[in-house]
């Protein structure tokens, strides 16, 4: 099977967030593989081990994204592709990202593309279904189970807590939800091997794209932190008194009762 | 500049979701006096629901009825909605950021090669622009965004934009459109329903949520009793779901439901970032946890450090008291 994984390098949102000059301050921040993309990588590796074929991890980003691609290779992916837009583009949005991915996939004859359900930083959840539409692939979002047999796939989806069982066909794009699997940690031999695995770097030019083709359709005009919340009131005294005080506060101060 | 705006309505358990009415209010801001057209898809007669959209502010409604639309499928609904979009040539589209909204709107936006702003919690008109506010970085920051090219397309987070008042005096046309839905590649084999009948967590005004600290399925009982007296719903953390104390349909957070109630009471929940992503926008947050260092206290307006099995029943009693006295 010819399997691809879409991976985004994201800001670790466990970290404290600061804004500098209207942008999220990235200096010194921790960057990780988007957690939902880890499920995608793990599932891709398992499917390859079962059916044969190859797993290629693709990311659009900058030089720094190599680190996360190497981690994916160390987990067991076969190849990595970095589409580096650093020199060509200043701005971009989901339209941009998908336009680039569409051009990349044009001649790839992918059977299966796995993406994350959502990126934890910008969190639009658009990239997967948008790309499926451009490639005219069948699409299943928020999957928690997948098995492939020939050109058919049996899938379980998480739909607001309900489990939906569907049958669909390849070529297919899925987006991965928590619960799909337990992503492995890269092993030491895996890390050694990853250093020698192919990591291809492409630019817009290599995909026959001009800046204008991928111009964003949306624009961020402001980024801000929510107003610093006053430290919450932690109540004191005997439990009975705390409960009485809480009810009184909810009634008279917060006015929600 | 007035715009014609489509509002994609959504039916759940035989009734329109509240977020569909909120989407009409959003459309009002987007339309600047232009026409608001509701759209409904399904397999039953949708005329009465169409009227309901009109009572909440739509000018007219288009329905697409087909056996192929009995349950939501990505392809079936995209075909139906694309047919309506082609017919109407709207200048704006808005829908709830629900499981269906998240699945179908990117496909539509991609097909018509337009921008899409997902999960907006506020919409305002400033000058010529419609400005959308949305949470980013797991709710730790916000961005304001505009569409710079093509039609204005957005999904809205439930319970953030206030619906207009219902007015049965309003009238408008509900017309049916025939769409030939074909070549579906995906079939639904089965749906295992887990959702508790009736309550739609994303629309609840009061939520009592339990975490691993609840310790067992039975441990949820006091929370249910508190929810009952407050007319609220019960939710949970991933921790409680994974431990099988409750069903995954109750899960709140990044992977579960995103909620914005007026009152959120977190019981025995530590406050992991993935949980906060689903509830930190709540208007008032109360934390009950025996660990004073628990992160949940950092987002709480009021906190009680204590054993939830002691605190929650007392809270229920106290609230019962004030309800009796009122
Ligand atoms: C040239 C360019 C410039 C940009 N400039 C800015 C900027 O200035 N400010 C800003 O905030 N954002 C910028 N972006 C990022 C962009 O706005 C979105 O973050 C991106 O389109 C993904 O959307 P999302 O984060 O909502 O991901 P979602 O749609 O939530 O992600 C879902 C899944 O899609 C896949 N995916 C998402 N992004 C990528 C990726 N980059 N590569 C491979 N797979 C991916 C992953 O599988 C992910 O789990 C830029 C993007 C590009 C291409
Ligand atoms: C990709 C990803 C996505 C995730 N998505 C979600 C999500 O959508 N939603 C979500 O909730 N989590 C999510 N998680 C999991 C999250 O990281 C936490 O593991 C989870 O939220 C912890 O649940 P908890 O607070 O119930 O449990 P714990 O962290 O174990 O906390 C239990 C708390 O109960 C308190 N306690 C114990 N006994 C009592 C008592 N008798 N009285 C009062 N307090 C008591 C303890 O002090 C403790 O603070 C996700 C994780 C990942 C990696």
XYZ file of C-alpha atoms and ligand atoms in Angstrom:
689
model
C 0.000 0.000 0.000
C 1.198 3.466 -0.818
C 0.579 5.300 2.454
C 1.113 8.975 3.245
C 0.887 10.831 6.528
C 0.311 14.578 6.824
C 2.246 15.914 9.753
C 2.269 19.343 11.300
C 4.960 20.644 13.596
C 3.109 22.471 16.353
C 3.741 24.624 19.332
C 3.323 22.596 22.503
C 0.252 24.224 24.005
C 1.152 22.923 27.460
C 3.655 25.761 27.404
C 3.046 29.296 28.510
C 2.034 31.475 25.626
C 3.340 34.968 25.044
C 2.647 37.487 22.364
C 5.289 39.698 20.864
C 4.630 42.176 18.083
C 1.184 40.760 17.364
C 2.491 37.206 16.983
C 2.816 34.213 19.235
C 6.357 34.282 20.570
C 8.094 31.137 19.271
C 11.550 31.930 20.577
C 12.513 29.264 23.052
C 9.156 27.488 22.834
C 8.841 23.730 22.664
C 7.731 22.279 19.317
C 6.264 18.836 18.887
C 4.583 16.605 16.336
C 0.905 17.505 16.505
C -0.421 14.770 18.884
C -3.165 13.669 16.501
C -0.544 13.205 13.781
C 1.288 10.777 16.064
C -1.793 8.570 15.910
C -1.656 8.896 12.113
C 2.014 7.898 11.965
C 1.469 4.918 14.266
C -1.531 3.666 12.293
C 0.333 4.075 8.998
C 3.230 1.978 10.292
C 0.869 -0.753 11.513
C -1.001 -0.844 8.207
C 2.269 -1.048 6.264
C 3.509 -3.882 8.461
C 0.284 -5.747 7.768
C -0.133 -5.052 4.052
C 3.355 -4.138 2.838
C 4.213 -0.959 1.000
C 5.672 2.278 2.173
C 4.935 5.117 4.583
C 5.886 8.649 3.563
C 5.471 11.497 6.029
C 4.894 14.925 4.499
C 5.027 18.299 6.114
C 4.799 21.867 4.912
C 7.003 24.021 7.025
C 10.489 25.293 7.425
C 13.976 23.971 8.074
C 13.150 23.345 11.744
C 10.459 20.833 10.790
C 13.215 18.346 9.926
C 13.457 17.442 13.581
C 9.838 16.235 13.759
C 10.221 14.437 10.416
C 13.252 12.563 11.772
C 11.203 11.560 14.795
C 8.532 10.132 12.479
C 11.244 8.229 10.578
C 12.595 6.947 13.878
C 9.130 5.678 14.789
C 9.237 3.621 11.593
C 8.128 5.687 8.606
C 10.150 4.961 5.455
C 10.513 8.370 3.865
C 9.944 11.992 4.663
C 9.220 15.038 2.572
C 9.649 18.625 3.700
C 7.917 21.187 1.552
C 9.843 24.241 2.593
C 7.983 27.501 2.045
C 10.307 29.650 4.114
C 11.827 31.535 1.184
C 8.709 31.799 -0.951
C 5.808 32.689 1.288
C 5.145 35.048 4.144
C 1.511 34.302 4.793
C -0.684 31.319 4.371
C -3.841 29.667 5.583
C -5.678 26.375 5.174
C -6.372 27.159 1.529
C -2.640 27.692 0.949
C -1.678 24.513 2.748
C -4.145 22.395 0.818
C -3.272 23.966 -2.533
C 0.346 22.966 -1.934
C -0.576 19.467 -0.795
C -2.871 19.026 -3.785
C 0.012 19.820 -6.135
C 2.276 17.455 -4.213
C -0.163 14.547 -4.433
C -0.950 15.030 -8.108
C 1.386 12.272 -9.342
C 1.736 10.201 -6.178
C -0.959 7.547 -6.636
C -1.544 7.376 -2.906
C -3.864 4.631 -1.657
C -4.290 6.051 1.798
C -3.557 9.422 3.366
C -3.705 9.779 7.156
C -3.952 13.186 8.788
C -4.659 14.412 12.280
C -8.190 15.371 13.203
C -7.061 18.813 14.285
C -3.842 20.736 14.885
C -3.626 21.854 18.506
C -2.336 25.336 17.661
C -4.582 26.796 14.983
C -7.168 24.082 15.336
C -9.337 24.564 12.270
C -9.530 20.855 11.440
C -9.887 21.819 7.792
C -6.812 20.405 6.123
C -7.857 16.723 5.926
C -11.358 17.063 4.466
C -10.291 19.974 2.257
C -7.541 17.875 0.695
C -9.818 14.833 0.234
C -12.177 17.041 -1.737
C -9.403 18.348 -4.011
C -8.059 14.846 -4.676
C -11.529 13.354 -5.005
C -10.688 10.753 -2.357
C -13.281 9.180 -0.092
C -12.958 10.787 3.338
C -13.619 9.759 6.928
C -12.922 12.121 9.801
C -12.229 11.419 13.505
C -11.563 7.693 13.081
C -10.890 5.404 16.034
C -10.374 2.177 14.055
C -9.480 1.186 10.499
C -8.921 -2.086 8.676
C -8.202 -2.409 4.987
C -9.014 -5.338 2.725
C -8.269 -4.916 -0.973
C -9.744 -1.602 -1.987
C -12.292 -1.582 0.846
C -11.847 -0.103 4.296
C -13.886 -0.734 7.445
C -13.792 2.233 9.739
C -15.137 3.297 13.107
C -15.669 7.014 13.611
C -16.191 8.971 16.795
C -19.201 11.199 16.236
C -19.689 13.252 19.383
C -19.278 10.089 21.430
C -21.364 7.780 19.237
C -19.509 5.094 17.312
C -20.316 5.101 13.618
C -19.240 2.057 11.609
C -18.728 2.712 7.938
C -17.473 0.922 4.881
C -15.678 2.919 2.253
C -13.190 2.497 -0.550
C -9.627 3.446 -1.426
C -8.158 5.843 -2.345
C -9.062 7.260 1.005
C -8.138 10.083 3.342
C -8.802 9.679 7.060
C -8.296 12.006 10.016
C -7.188 10.390 13.263
C -8.854 10.777 16.648
C -7.541 9.938 20.095
C -8.302 6.276 20.862
C -7.085 5.010 17.470
C -3.883 3.538 18.915
C -1.029 4.144 21.347
C 1.780 5.814 19.418
C 5.147 4.141 19.974
C 8.231 5.954 21.176
C 11.144 5.908 18.772
C 13.616 3.177 19.775
C 17.352 3.777 19.876
C 18.002 1.617 16.776
C 15.041 3.429 15.180
C 16.730 6.754 15.824
C 20.002 5.499 14.332
C 18.245 4.168 11.239
C 16.254 7.354 10.795
C 19.429 9.304 10.158
C 19.964 7.375 6.935
C 16.397 7.357 5.694
C 15.552 9.639 2.766
C 14.320 13.131 3.600
C 13.463 15.026 0.471
C 13.137 18.782 0.453
C 10.898 20.567 -2.042
C 10.033 24.155 -2.735
C 7.026 25.713 -4.450
C 8.918 25.754 -7.716
C 9.331 21.978 -7.663
C 5.549 21.677 -7.491
C 5.011 24.088 -10.391
C 3.298 26.557 -8.084
C 3.556 30.317 -8.120
C 3.019 32.496 -5.103
C -0.259 33.755 -6.557
C -1.722 30.247 -6.891
C -1.586 29.748 -3.165
C -2.497 33.182 -1.856
C -4.404 32.915 1.405
C -8.149 33.596 1.472
C -8.162 34.676 5.096
C -6.084 36.982 7.203
C -5.378 37.169 10.912
C -5.670 40.791 11.968
C -5.058 40.405 15.665
C -3.823 37.849 18.156
C -4.378 38.427 21.847
C -4.376 36.688 25.177
C -7.598 36.577 27.145
C -7.658 39.189 29.898
C -5.695 37.880 32.844
C -8.248 36.197 35.042
C -8.269 37.342 38.610
C -7.014 34.550 40.779
C -10.008 32.429 41.672
C -11.375 32.534 45.188
C -10.398 29.400 47.046
C -12.832 29.189 49.931
C -11.825 28.493 53.492
C -13.295 27.228 56.715
C -15.458 24.217 57.513
C -16.910 22.382 54.520
C -20.448 23.353 55.478
C -19.501 27.031 55.561
C -17.598 26.793 52.291
C -20.620 25.297 50.589
C -22.889 28.033 51.949
C -20.436 30.706 50.854
C -20.124 29.164 47.382
C -23.870 29.130 46.877
C -24.116 32.695 48.030
C -21.316 33.761 45.665
C -22.891 31.939 42.735
C -26.166 33.618 43.540
C -25.105 37.156 44.332
C -21.681 37.725 42.784
C -21.613 35.476 39.714
C -25.387 35.566 39.336
C -25.637 32.146 37.761
C -28.140 30.558 40.128
C -22.546 45.960 1.728
C -25.513 43.691 2.006
C -24.950 39.995 1.401
C -27.110 36.961 0.857
C -26.198 34.409 3.520
C -26.988 30.692 3.680
C -27.501 29.140 7.085
C -27.046 25.382 7.124
C -29.376 24.033 9.791
C -28.866 20.805 11.659
C -31.390 18.378 13.078
C -30.638 16.173 16.070
C -33.113 13.645 17.469
C -35.951 15.146 15.486
C -35.385 18.768 16.522
C -33.250 21.607 15.257
C -30.087 22.161 17.235
C -29.920 25.430 19.064
C -26.701 26.318 17.273
C -28.677 26.523 14.042
C -30.671 29.399 15.530
C -27.444 30.978 16.748
C -26.126 30.656 13.188
C -29.084 32.731 11.973
C -28.101 35.471 14.409
C -24.539 35.247 13.074
C -25.900 35.449 9.543
C -27.715 38.657 10.478
C -24.371 40.284 11.261
C -22.781 38.850 8.118
C -25.678 39.803 5.829
C -25.864 43.506 6.661
C -29.516 43.554 5.686
C -29.192 40.963 2.897
C -31.408 37.910 2.561
C -30.962 35.004 4.965
C -31.740 31.616 3.481
C -31.945 28.530 5.692
C -31.003 25.115 4.283
C -32.065 21.766 5.707
C -31.245 18.236 4.559
C -32.907 15.009 5.647
C -35.157 12.146 4.695
C -38.369 13.305 6.375
C -40.609 16.226 5.606
C -38.706 19.286 6.754
C -41.383 21.941 6.241
C -42.123 22.484 9.923
C -38.473 22.764 10.814
C -38.073 25.184 7.949
C -40.788 27.336 9.517
C -38.944 27.177 12.804
C -35.832 28.642 11.137
C -38.013 31.446 9.827
C -39.398 32.153 13.312
C -35.795 32.596 14.412
C -34.958 35.064 11.669
C -34.433 33.320 8.311
C -36.217 34.988 5.373
C -36.885 31.762 3.528
C -35.761 28.141 3.624
C -34.731 25.549 1.060
C -35.078 21.888 1.992
C -33.502 18.881 0.335
C -35.329 15.679 1.086
C -33.978 12.291 0.014
C -33.739 8.770 1.396
C -29.993 9.109 0.862
C -29.934 11.863 3.474
C -31.508 9.839 6.292
C -28.179 9.886 8.138
C -25.363 12.281 7.639
C -22.707 11.148 5.202
C -19.993 13.453 4.087
C -20.642 12.805 0.394
C -24.431 12.813 0.482
C -24.644 16.077 2.365
C -21.918 17.764 0.306
C -23.791 16.910 -2.874
C -27.075 18.225 -1.504
C -25.515 21.396 -0.118
C -23.426 22.057 -3.230
C -26.590 21.891 -5.315
C -28.190 24.549 -3.117
C -25.047 26.694 -3.149
C -24.944 26.513 -6.966
C -28.587 27.569 -7.130
C -28.399 30.391 -4.654
C -24.899 31.813 -5.268
C -24.662 33.115 -1.689
C -22.124 35.680 -0.536
C -21.899 34.110 2.884
C -22.416 30.693 4.526
C -22.592 29.864 8.222
C -23.140 26.693 10.234
C -22.525 25.280 13.717
C -19.072 23.936 14.577
C -20.482 20.485 15.361
C -19.389 17.021 14.218
C -21.297 17.571 10.983
C -20.169 21.171 10.580
C -16.526 20.195 11.057
C -16.829 17.426 8.506
C -18.778 19.092 5.725
C -17.757 22.773 5.692
C -14.084 22.203 4.757
C -15.235 20.083 1.837
C -17.610 22.764 0.615
C -14.998 25.490 1.077
C -12.471 23.413 -0.811
C -14.867 22.745 -3.656
C -15.694 26.409 -4.103
C -12.060 27.392 -3.420
C -12.846 29.788 -0.656
C -11.610 30.650 2.801
C -13.294 29.243 5.882
C -13.089 30.452 9.456
C -13.810 27.570 11.808
C -15.056 27.655 15.390
C -15.836 31.349 15.768
C -17.049 32.527 19.173
C -17.847 36.082 18.107
C -18.728 37.965 14.939
C -18.715 41.717 14.471
C -18.916 44.144 11.637
C -16.162 46.750 11.567
C -16.190 49.008 8.555
C -16.397 46.812 5.468
C -15.116 43.769 7.250
C -16.827 40.980 9.075
C -14.427 40.080 11.863
C -14.482 36.653 13.488
C -12.913 35.849 16.836
C -11.734 32.294 17.466
C -9.799 30.552 20.233
C -6.373 29.175 19.291
C -3.591 27.293 21.108
C -6.027 25.135 23.089
C -7.951 28.200 24.202
C -4.918 29.978 25.628
C -5.103 32.757 23.029
C -7.570 34.270 20.588
C -7.283 35.498 17.028
C -9.396 37.892 15.005
C -9.722 36.874 11.429
C -11.275 38.147 8.231
C -11.915 36.632 4.841
C -9.980 38.531 2.204
C -11.232 36.917 -0.973
C -14.483 35.287 -2.040
C -17.512 34.475 0.020
C -17.609 34.763 3.769
C -17.760 31.305 5.258
C -17.634 30.375 8.933
C -18.637 27.836 11.550
C -19.643 28.998 15.014
C -19.043 27.386 18.389
C -22.352 26.466 20.077
C -23.566 28.575 23.013
C -21.502 31.692 22.269
C -23.571 33.778 19.878
C -27.026 34.599 21.148
C -29.962 33.462 19.027
C -32.623 36.028 18.124
C -35.997 35.842 19.850
C -38.432 33.385 18.360
C -41.285 35.131 16.628
C -44.162 33.071 15.275
C -45.417 36.165 13.506
C -42.621 35.897 10.951
C -43.400 34.239 7.665
C -41.430 33.137 4.648
C -41.357 30.497 1.981
C -40.153 26.943 2.573
C -39.357 25.375 -0.780
C -38.217 21.852 -1.555
C -35.363 21.213 -3.915
C -34.806 17.920 -5.710
C -31.218 16.716 -5.723
C -30.110 13.505 -7.341
C -27.643 12.071 -4.849
C -25.406 9.494 -6.444
C -22.126 7.582 -6.472
C -21.791 7.406 -2.713
C -18.573 5.611 -1.819
C -19.254 5.405 1.883
C -22.036 3.462 3.565
C -22.949 3.553 7.220
C -23.165 -0.001 8.523
C -24.158 0.716 12.079
C -24.235 3.437 14.682
C -23.731 2.557 18.314
C -25.493 5.357 20.136
C -23.886 6.405 23.356
C -25.280 9.871 23.728
C -27.621 10.338 26.588
C -31.065 11.053 25.197
C -32.208 14.613 25.333
C -29.304 16.604 26.751
C -26.991 18.157 24.249
C -23.893 18.915 26.313
C -22.722 21.618 23.932
C -25.953 23.517 24.553
C -26.316 23.029 28.310
C -26.237 26.142 30.507
C -25.012 24.278 33.538
C -22.558 21.372 33.456
C -21.398 19.241 36.368
C -18.313 17.380 35.203
C -16.598 14.461 36.882
C -13.046 13.222 36.517
C -10.987 10.309 37.675
C -11.544 11.593 41.211
C -15.136 10.329 40.967
C -13.612 6.840 41.283
C -16.458 4.680 39.919
C -19.616 4.620 37.890
C -21.573 4.981 41.127
C -19.428 7.958 42.009
C -21.248 9.917 39.301
C -24.548 9.659 41.234
C -23.984 12.702 43.463
C -23.021 14.667 40.353
C -26.216 13.610 38.615
C -28.223 14.750 41.627
C -26.545 18.133 41.609
C -27.154 18.444 37.871
C -30.785 17.592 38.454
C -31.393 20.380 40.974
C -29.604 22.857 38.738
C -31.355 21.717 35.572
C -27.952 20.967 34.086
C -26.145 18.149 32.323
C -23.371 15.818 33.437
C -20.034 15.829 31.632
C -16.672 14.163 32.199
C -12.944 14.269 31.649
C -11.105 11.820 29.460
C -9.734 10.281 32.620
C -13.209 9.330 33.808
C -14.147 7.963 30.364
C -10.963 5.898 30.014
C -11.553 4.437 33.472
C -15.037 3.442 32.273
C -16.834 5.422 34.963
C -18.974 6.937 32.238
C -19.471 6.998 28.541
C -17.248 8.718 25.972
C -20.209 10.768 24.821
C -19.809 12.772 28.049
C -16.187 13.647 27.344
C -15.332 17.326 27.361
C -12.136 18.666 25.842
C -10.044 18.825 22.752
C -11.078 15.337 21.647
C -14.529 15.541 23.119
C -17.142 18.215 23.258
C -16.352 21.872 23.500
C -18.744 23.572 25.881
C -19.475 27.114 26.995
C -22.053 26.920 29.791
C -22.845 29.717 32.220
C -21.727 27.488 35.063
C -19.192 24.651 34.938
C -18.527 22.660 38.095
C -15.452 20.429 37.797
C -15.367 17.642 40.389
C -12.222 15.544 40.772
C -10.702 16.841 37.529
C -7.036 17.839 37.539
C -7.316 20.368 34.703
C -5.081 19.042 31.913
C -4.679 21.422 28.964
C -6.692 19.092 26.697
C -9.580 19.276 29.142
C -9.312 23.045 29.521
C -9.435 23.408 25.718
C -13.006 22.174 25.923
C -14.322 24.302 28.797
C -12.090 27.257 29.692
C -14.460 29.637 27.897
C -17.256 28.805 30.369
C -18.632 31.913 32.044
C -18.213 30.771 35.646
C -16.010 27.850 36.660
C -16.113 26.103 40.037
C -13.474 23.533 40.970
C -13.867 20.912 43.649
C -10.654 18.973 44.154
C -8.816 17.565 47.137
C -5.434 18.629 45.771
C -4.875 22.365 46.345
C -2.153 22.325 43.678
C -4.445 20.950 40.947
C -4.214 23.002 37.748
C -7.985 23.321 37.541
C -7.796 25.942 40.310
C -5.858 28.174 37.890
C -8.891 28.593 35.667
C -11.553 28.418 38.375
C -13.464 31.450 39.626
C -14.301 29.644 42.855
C -12.604 26.678 44.377
C -13.246 24.296 47.215
C -10.343 22.151 48.343
C -11.966 19.035 49.653
C -13.391 15.596 49.072
C -16.015 15.766 46.363
C -18.070 13.026 48.028
C -18.415 15.316 51.005
C -18.812 18.618 49.150
C -21.100 17.738 46.247
C -24.039 16.301 48.256
C -23.885 19.290 50.613
C -23.928 21.623 47.652
C -26.980 19.828 46.279
C -28.771 20.188 49.627
C -27.897 23.869 49.949
C -29.160 24.633 46.456
C -32.350 22.669 47.106
C -32.835 24.869 50.167
C -32.534 28.143 48.314
C -34.845 26.842 45.585
C -37.464 26.027 48.196
C -37.092 29.440 49.837
C -37.275 31.276 46.513
C 3.097 29.294 3.468
C 2.352 29.260 4.749
C 2.401 30.370 5.568
C 1.704 30.385 6.758
N 1.757 31.478 7.536
C 1.094 31.500 8.706
C 1.104 32.625 9.559
O 1.723 33.633 9.240
N 0.451 32.552 10.744
C -0.209 31.458 11.099
O -0.781 31.432 12.180
N -0.259 30.367 10.326
C 0.368 30.358 9.136
N 0.314 29.236 8.350
C -0.363 28.037 8.839
C -1.772 27.900 8.384
O -2.500 29.046 8.730
C -2.449 26.714 9.065
O -1.865 26.451 10.285
C -2.356 25.476 8.268
O -3.034 25.676 7.067
C -2.987 24.286 8.980
O -4.248 24.619 9.488
P -4.614 24.212 10.957
O -3.482 24.603 11.810
O -5.938 24.738 11.237
O -4.596 22.632 10.863
P -5.791 21.584 10.928
O -6.598 21.670 9.712
O -6.456 21.663 12.228
O -4.871 20.296 10.869
C -5.395 19.016 10.629
C -4.321 18.119 10.090
O -3.868 18.576 8.824
C -2.509 18.241 8.646
N -1.726 19.466 8.514
C -1.997 20.687 9.004
N -1.006 21.541 8.715
C -0.084 20.847 8.017
C 1.169 21.169 7.452
N 1.677 22.389 7.550
N 1.859 20.206 6.804
C 1.358 18.955 6.692
N 0.187 18.598 7.225
C -0.532 19.522 7.878
C -2.091 17.479 9.886
O -2.311 16.101 9.672
C -3.064 18.021 10.922
O -3.250 17.152 12.003
C 0.976 29.214 7.138
C 0.937 28.111 6.301
C 1.610 28.112 5.107
C 1.558 26.912 4.229
C -4.151 13.981 22.317
C -4.831 14.012 23.647
C -6.131 14.446 23.719
C -6.807 14.515 24.945
N -8.092 14.958 24.967
C -8.716 15.088 26.165
C -10.051 15.600 26.246
O -10.687 15.899 25.220
N -10.621 15.737 27.471
C -9.964 15.424 28.629
O -10.553 15.593 29.711
N -8.721 14.922 28.571
C -8.095 14.728 27.383
N -6.841 14.190 27.355
C -6.284 13.603 28.611
C -5.691 14.615 29.562
O -4.339 14.818 29.208
C -5.761 14.090 31.029
O -5.107 12.851 31.091
C -7.172 13.908 31.569
O -7.939 15.079 31.327
C -7.126 13.615 33.061
O -8.409 13.365 33.565
P -8.755 13.684 35.087
O -8.513 15.099 35.391
O -10.117 13.150 35.349
O -7.761 12.722 35.861
P -6.520 13.025 36.784
O -5.544 13.866 36.091
O -6.082 11.715 37.322
O -7.114 13.910 37.968
C -7.963 13.430 38.948
C -8.144 14.536 39.956
O -9.106 14.156 40.926
C -8.706 14.646 42.187
N -9.372 13.818 43.195
C -9.172 12.502 43.453
N -10.033 12.079 44.415
C -10.797 13.144 44.760
C -11.839 13.332 45.694
N -12.314 12.328 46.447
N -12.385 14.570 45.792
C -11.926 15.611 45.049
N -10.927 15.466 44.139
C -10.374 14.254 43.998
C -7.204 14.546 42.186
O -6.644 15.466 43.104
C -6.879 14.896 40.733
O -6.638 16.283 40.574
C -6.148 14.113 26.129
C -4.830 13.667 26.058
C -4.168 13.623 24.846
C -2.752 13.161 24.810
